[in-house]
Amino acid sequence: SEDEELHDEL
Amino acid sequence: MNIFRLAGDMTHLASVLVLLLKIHTIKSCAGISLKTQELYALVFASRYLDIFTHYVSFYNTVMKLIFLGSAFSIVWYIRRHKLVRRSYDKDHDTFRHYFIVLPCLILALLIHEKFTFRVVMWTFSLYLEAVAILPQLVLLQRTRNIDNLTGQYVFLLGAYRALYILNWVYRYFTEPHYVHWITWISGLIQTLLYADFFYYYFQSWKNNVKLELPA
């Protein structure tokens, strides 16, 4: 999801 | 994961290791701004709140633990370690960093991608990280002889976000709908703040002279 995509970075 | 992001993470890790090396081996934090270190500890604390609730990957979790652990231990060293704290230049590290925390929090409450606690705190960490280097840059202007490790630390810290910009460009062209203006603009501002440091750092490297930032 949008959220996951955002938070896959450090 | 792409090569730019991996290079960015490794550069960020290198900056943390250089700083820990300096503080742990020569027991000195000369030229290092405690305020920037405190801001970075807050950046990681607010960005990695979901470290145990949203598992991304082993790599992601390990790196988060390293950044959290190093940020807080560096703050502890400078505040508490009897030898290290002696080399802390508190008379010159006077940037009122509390005055940038609140505006970043307010901005995150106003401009975010989703109004959830996790996303607002994550957005706050992006805005805060963009300006977290300011106390350090101000201190460097007031520090006469900047030692090599300090210069390398700041350079690596600035370079990591520049590599992240390349990562965002790459992801924009390779992943459909990958658009995150907040992340991109924050990262761009953060990198631009290093512009004059990069210039003087490059000049000192090219002319093989001590790094000095004009006041």
Short mmCIF file of C-alpha atoms in Angstrom, two decimals:
data_model
loop_
_atom_site.label_atom_id
_atom_site.label_comp_id
_atom_site.label_asym_id
_atom_site.label_seq_id
_atom_site.Cartn_x
_atom_site.Cartn_y
_atom_site.Cartn_z
CA SER A 1 0.00 0.00 0.00
CA GLU A 2 0.95 3.67 -0.18
CA ASP A 3 1.94 3.58 3.48
CA GLU A 4 4.22 0.58 3.13
CA GLU A 5 5.85 2.04 0.03
CA LEU A 6 6.63 5.25 1.94
CA HIS A 7 8.05 3.55 4.98
CA ASP A 8 10.26 1.02 3.31
CA GLU A 9 13.07 3.59 3.37
CA LEU A 10 15.21 4.45 6.38
CA MET B 1 16.18 -1.47 -2.97
CA ASN B 2 18.37 0.19 -5.60
CA ILE B 3 22.06 1.01 -5.78
CA PHE B 4 21.49 4.69 -4.94
CA ARG B 5 19.53 3.91 -1.80
CA LEU B 6 22.03 1.24 -0.70
CA ALA B 7 24.89 3.68 -1.30
CA GLY B 8 22.94 6.29 0.67
CA ASP B 9 22.37 3.96 3.61
CA MET B 10 26.02 2.87 3.62
CA THR B 11 27.16 6.50 3.49
CA HIS B 12 24.85 7.32 6.38
CA LEU B 13 26.18 4.32 8.30
CA ALA B 14 29.74 5.45 7.53
CA SER B 15 29.02 8.93 8.93
CA VAL B 16 27.74 7.39 12.17
CA LEU B 17 30.75 5.07 12.41
CA VAL B 18 33.19 7.94 11.80
CA LEU B 19 31.58 9.92 14.60
CA LEU B 20 31.52 6.94 16.98
CA LEU B 21 35.16 6.24 16.08
CA LYS B 22 36.13 9.81 16.89
CA ILE B 23 34.24 9.93 20.16
CA HIS B 24 35.04 6.41 21.35
CA THR B 25 38.73 6.21 20.42
CA ILE B 26 40.11 9.71 21.01
CA LYS B 27 37.41 10.47 23.61
CA SER B 28 36.81 13.83 21.96
CA CYS B 29 33.75 15.54 20.51
CA ALA B 30 35.59 18.72 19.52
CA GLY B 31 33.69 20.51 16.78
CA ILE B 32 30.63 18.29 17.19
CA SER B 33 27.31 19.94 17.97
CA LEU B 34 25.41 18.18 20.76
CA LYS B 35 22.28 19.96 19.54
CA THR B 36 22.48 18.37 16.10
CA GLN B 37 23.01 14.98 17.75
CA GLU B 38 19.95 15.51 19.95
CA LEU B 39 17.89 16.55 16.94
CA TYR B 40 18.97 13.42 15.08
CA ALA B 41 18.07 11.24 18.06
CA LEU B 42 14.60 12.84 17.93
CA VAL B 43 14.48 12.31 14.14
CA PHE B 44 15.11 8.58 14.50
CA ALA B 45 12.84 8.21 17.53
CA SER B 46 9.93 9.80 15.67
CA ARG B 47 10.64 8.05 12.36
CA TYR B 48 11.19 4.53 13.69
CA LEU B 49 8.22 4.35 16.06
CA ASP B 50 6.93 1.42 14.02
CA ILE B 51 10.17 -0.54 14.13
CA PHE B 52 8.50 -3.47 15.88
CA THR B 53 4.99 -3.07 14.50
CA HIS B 54 5.72 -2.75 10.78
CA TYR B 55 8.38 -5.27 9.78
CA VAL B 56 9.87 -4.30 6.40
CA SER B 57 13.00 -6.47 6.20
CA PHE B 58 15.85 -7.76 8.34
CA TYR B 59 18.14 -5.16 6.79
CA ASN B 60 15.66 -2.36 7.52
CA THR B 61 15.26 -3.39 11.17
CA VAL B 62 18.99 -3.80 11.76
CA MET B 63 19.78 -0.40 10.24
CA LYS B 64 17.06 1.28 12.32
CA LEU B 65 18.49 -0.26 15.49
CA ILE B 66 21.99 0.92 14.53
CA PHE B 67 20.85 4.48 13.83
CA LEU B 68 18.74 4.64 16.99
CA GLY B 69 21.42 3.09 19.18
CA SER B 70 24.25 5.24 17.81
CA ALA B 71 22.26 8.50 17.96
CA PHE B 72 21.34 8.02 21.62
CA SER B 73 24.74 6.71 22.66
CA ILE B 74 26.45 9.72 21.01
CA VAL B 75 24.17 12.08 22.94
CA TRP B 76 24.94 10.10 26.12
CA TYR B 77 28.72 10.27 25.46
CA ILE B 78 28.71 14.03 24.94
CA ARG B 79 26.42 14.69 27.92
CA ARG B 80 27.68 12.17 30.44
CA HIS B 81 31.10 10.74 29.61
CA LYS B 82 33.58 12.54 31.87
CA LEU B 83 36.34 12.71 29.25
CA VAL B 84 34.23 13.37 26.15
CA ARG B 85 32.09 16.07 27.72
CA ARG B 86 35.23 18.08 28.52
CA SER B 87 35.85 18.57 24.79
CA TYR B 88 32.30 19.70 24.11
CA ASP B 89 32.34 23.35 23.01
CA LYS B 90 29.12 24.39 24.73
CA ASP B 91 29.97 28.11 24.56
CA HIS B 92 29.79 27.98 20.76
CA ASP B 93 27.09 25.32 20.34
CA THR B 94 24.37 27.86 21.04
CA PHE B 95 21.87 27.33 18.22
CA ARG B 96 18.40 27.37 19.81
CA HIS B 97 17.41 24.00 18.39
CA TYR B 98 14.21 23.82 20.45
CA PHE B 99 12.95 26.66 18.25
CA ILE B 100 13.03 24.43 15.19
CA VAL B 101 11.39 21.38 16.75
CA LEU B 102 8.01 23.04 17.32
CA PRO B 103 7.68 24.60 13.83
CA CYS B 104 8.51 21.19 12.30
CA LEU B 105 5.83 19.55 14.43
CA ILE B 106 3.26 22.22 13.52
CA LEU B 107 4.17 21.93 9.83
CA ALA B 108 3.77 18.14 10.03
CA LEU B 109 0.32 18.63 11.55
CA LEU B 110 -0.58 20.92 8.65
CA ILE B 111 1.14 19.26 5.69
CA HIS B 112 1.26 15.47 5.56
CA GLU B 113 0.16 12.61 3.32
CA LYS B 114 -2.25 11.10 5.83
CA PHE B 115 -3.49 12.37 9.18
CA THR B 116 -2.51 9.37 11.28
CA PHE B 117 -0.17 9.46 14.26
CA ARG B 118 2.39 7.28 12.47
CA VAL B 119 2.43 9.32 9.25
CA VAL B 120 2.40 12.71 11.03
CA MET B 121 5.33 11.66 13.26
CA TRP B 122 7.11 10.28 10.24
CA THR B 123 6.53 13.58 8.38
CA PHE B 124 7.74 15.51 11.45
CA SER B 125 10.96 13.46 11.34
CA LEU B 126 11.47 14.41 7.68
CA TYR B 127 11.06 18.13 8.33
CA LEU B 128 13.25 17.94 11.43
CA GLU B 129 16.01 16.04 9.68
CA ALA B 130 16.05 18.65 6.91
CA VAL B 131 17.16 21.32 9.41
CA ALA B 132 18.89 19.16 12.03
CA ILE B 133 22.34 19.98 10.61
CA LEU B 134 21.97 23.74 11.21
CA PRO B 135 23.47 23.78 14.74
CA GLN B 136 26.40 21.72 13.45
CA LEU B 137 27.04 24.06 10.51
CA VAL B 138 26.86 27.10 12.80
CA LEU B 139 29.32 25.48 15.20
CA LEU B 140 31.71 24.69 12.34
CA GLN B 141 31.75 28.37 11.37
CA ARG B 142 32.88 29.13 14.92
CA THR B 143 35.39 26.30 15.17
CA ARG B 144 38.89 27.37 14.19
CA ASN B 145 40.65 24.14 13.29
CA ILE B 146 38.09 21.53 12.21
CA ASP B 147 39.68 18.09 12.55
CA ASN B 148 39.48 15.63 9.67
CA LEU B 149 37.05 13.22 11.32
CA THR B 150 34.56 16.01 12.01
CA GLY B 151 34.80 17.23 8.42
CA GLN B 152 34.37 13.69 7.09
CA TYR B 153 31.40 13.12 9.40
CA VAL B 154 29.53 16.19 8.12
CA PHE B 155 30.44 15.43 4.52
CA LEU B 156 29.13 11.84 4.73
CA LEU B 157 25.98 13.00 6.52
CA GLY B 158 25.25 15.44 3.70
CA ALA B 159 26.22 12.99 0.96
CA TYR B 160 23.81 10.29 2.16
CA ARG B 161 20.74 12.46 1.53
CA ALA B 162 22.11 13.53 -1.87
CA LEU B 163 22.28 9.82 -2.78
CA TYR B 164 18.72 9.40 -1.51
CA ILE B 165 17.63 12.07 -4.01
CA LEU B 166 19.10 9.91 -6.81
CA ASN B 167 17.18 6.97 -5.29
CA TRP B 168 13.92 8.96 -5.45
CA VAL B 169 14.59 9.91 -9.07
CA TYR B 170 15.27 6.26 -9.88
CA ARG B 171 12.10 5.07 -8.10
CA TYR B 172 10.03 7.78 -9.77
CA PHE B 173 11.03 6.44 -13.20
CA THR B 174 10.84 2.76 -12.32
CA GLU B 175 7.85 2.52 -10.02
CA PRO B 176 4.41 3.69 -11.22
CA HIS B 177 2.70 6.20 -8.91
CA TYR B 178 5.83 6.65 -6.83
CA VAL B 179 5.30 10.33 -6.00
CA HIS B 180 6.16 11.74 -2.56
CA TRP B 181 6.58 15.50 -2.74
CA ILE B 182 6.99 15.94 1.02
CA THR B 183 9.90 13.50 1.13
CA TRP B 184 11.48 14.96 -1.99
CA ILE B 185 11.25 18.62 -1.02
CA SER B 186 12.48 17.95 2.54
CA GLY B 187 15.39 15.92 1.20
CA LEU B 188 16.24 18.59 -1.36
CA ILE B 189 16.26 21.39 1.24
CA GLN B 190 18.35 19.21 3.55
CA THR B 191 20.94 18.64 0.83
CA LEU B 192 20.97 22.29 -0.28
CA LEU B 193 21.81 23.36 3.29
CA TYR B 194 25.12 21.53 2.84
CA ALA B 195 25.91 23.39 -0.40
CA ASP B 196 28.46 25.82 1.01
CA PHE B 197 29.95 23.18 3.30
CA PHE B 198 30.44 20.90 0.27
CA TYR B 199 32.08 23.79 -1.57
CA TYR B 200 34.60 24.54 1.21
CA TYR B 201 35.14 20.83 1.90
CA PHE B 202 35.97 20.25 -1.77
CA GLN B 203 38.25 23.32 -1.85
CA SER B 204 40.16 22.09 1.25
CA TRP B 205 40.50 18.65 -0.33
CA LYS B 206 41.60 20.04 -3.74
CA ASN B 207 44.10 22.56 -2.31
CA ASN B 208 45.10 20.19 0.46
CA VAL B 209 44.49 22.80 3.15
CA LYS B 210 42.66 22.73 6.50
CA LEU B 211 38.89 22.89 6.21
CA GLU B 212 37.58 26.29 7.29
CA LEU B 213 34.10 27.72 7.00
CA PRO B 214 33.92 31.53 6.80
CA ALA B 215 31.88 32.97 9.69
#
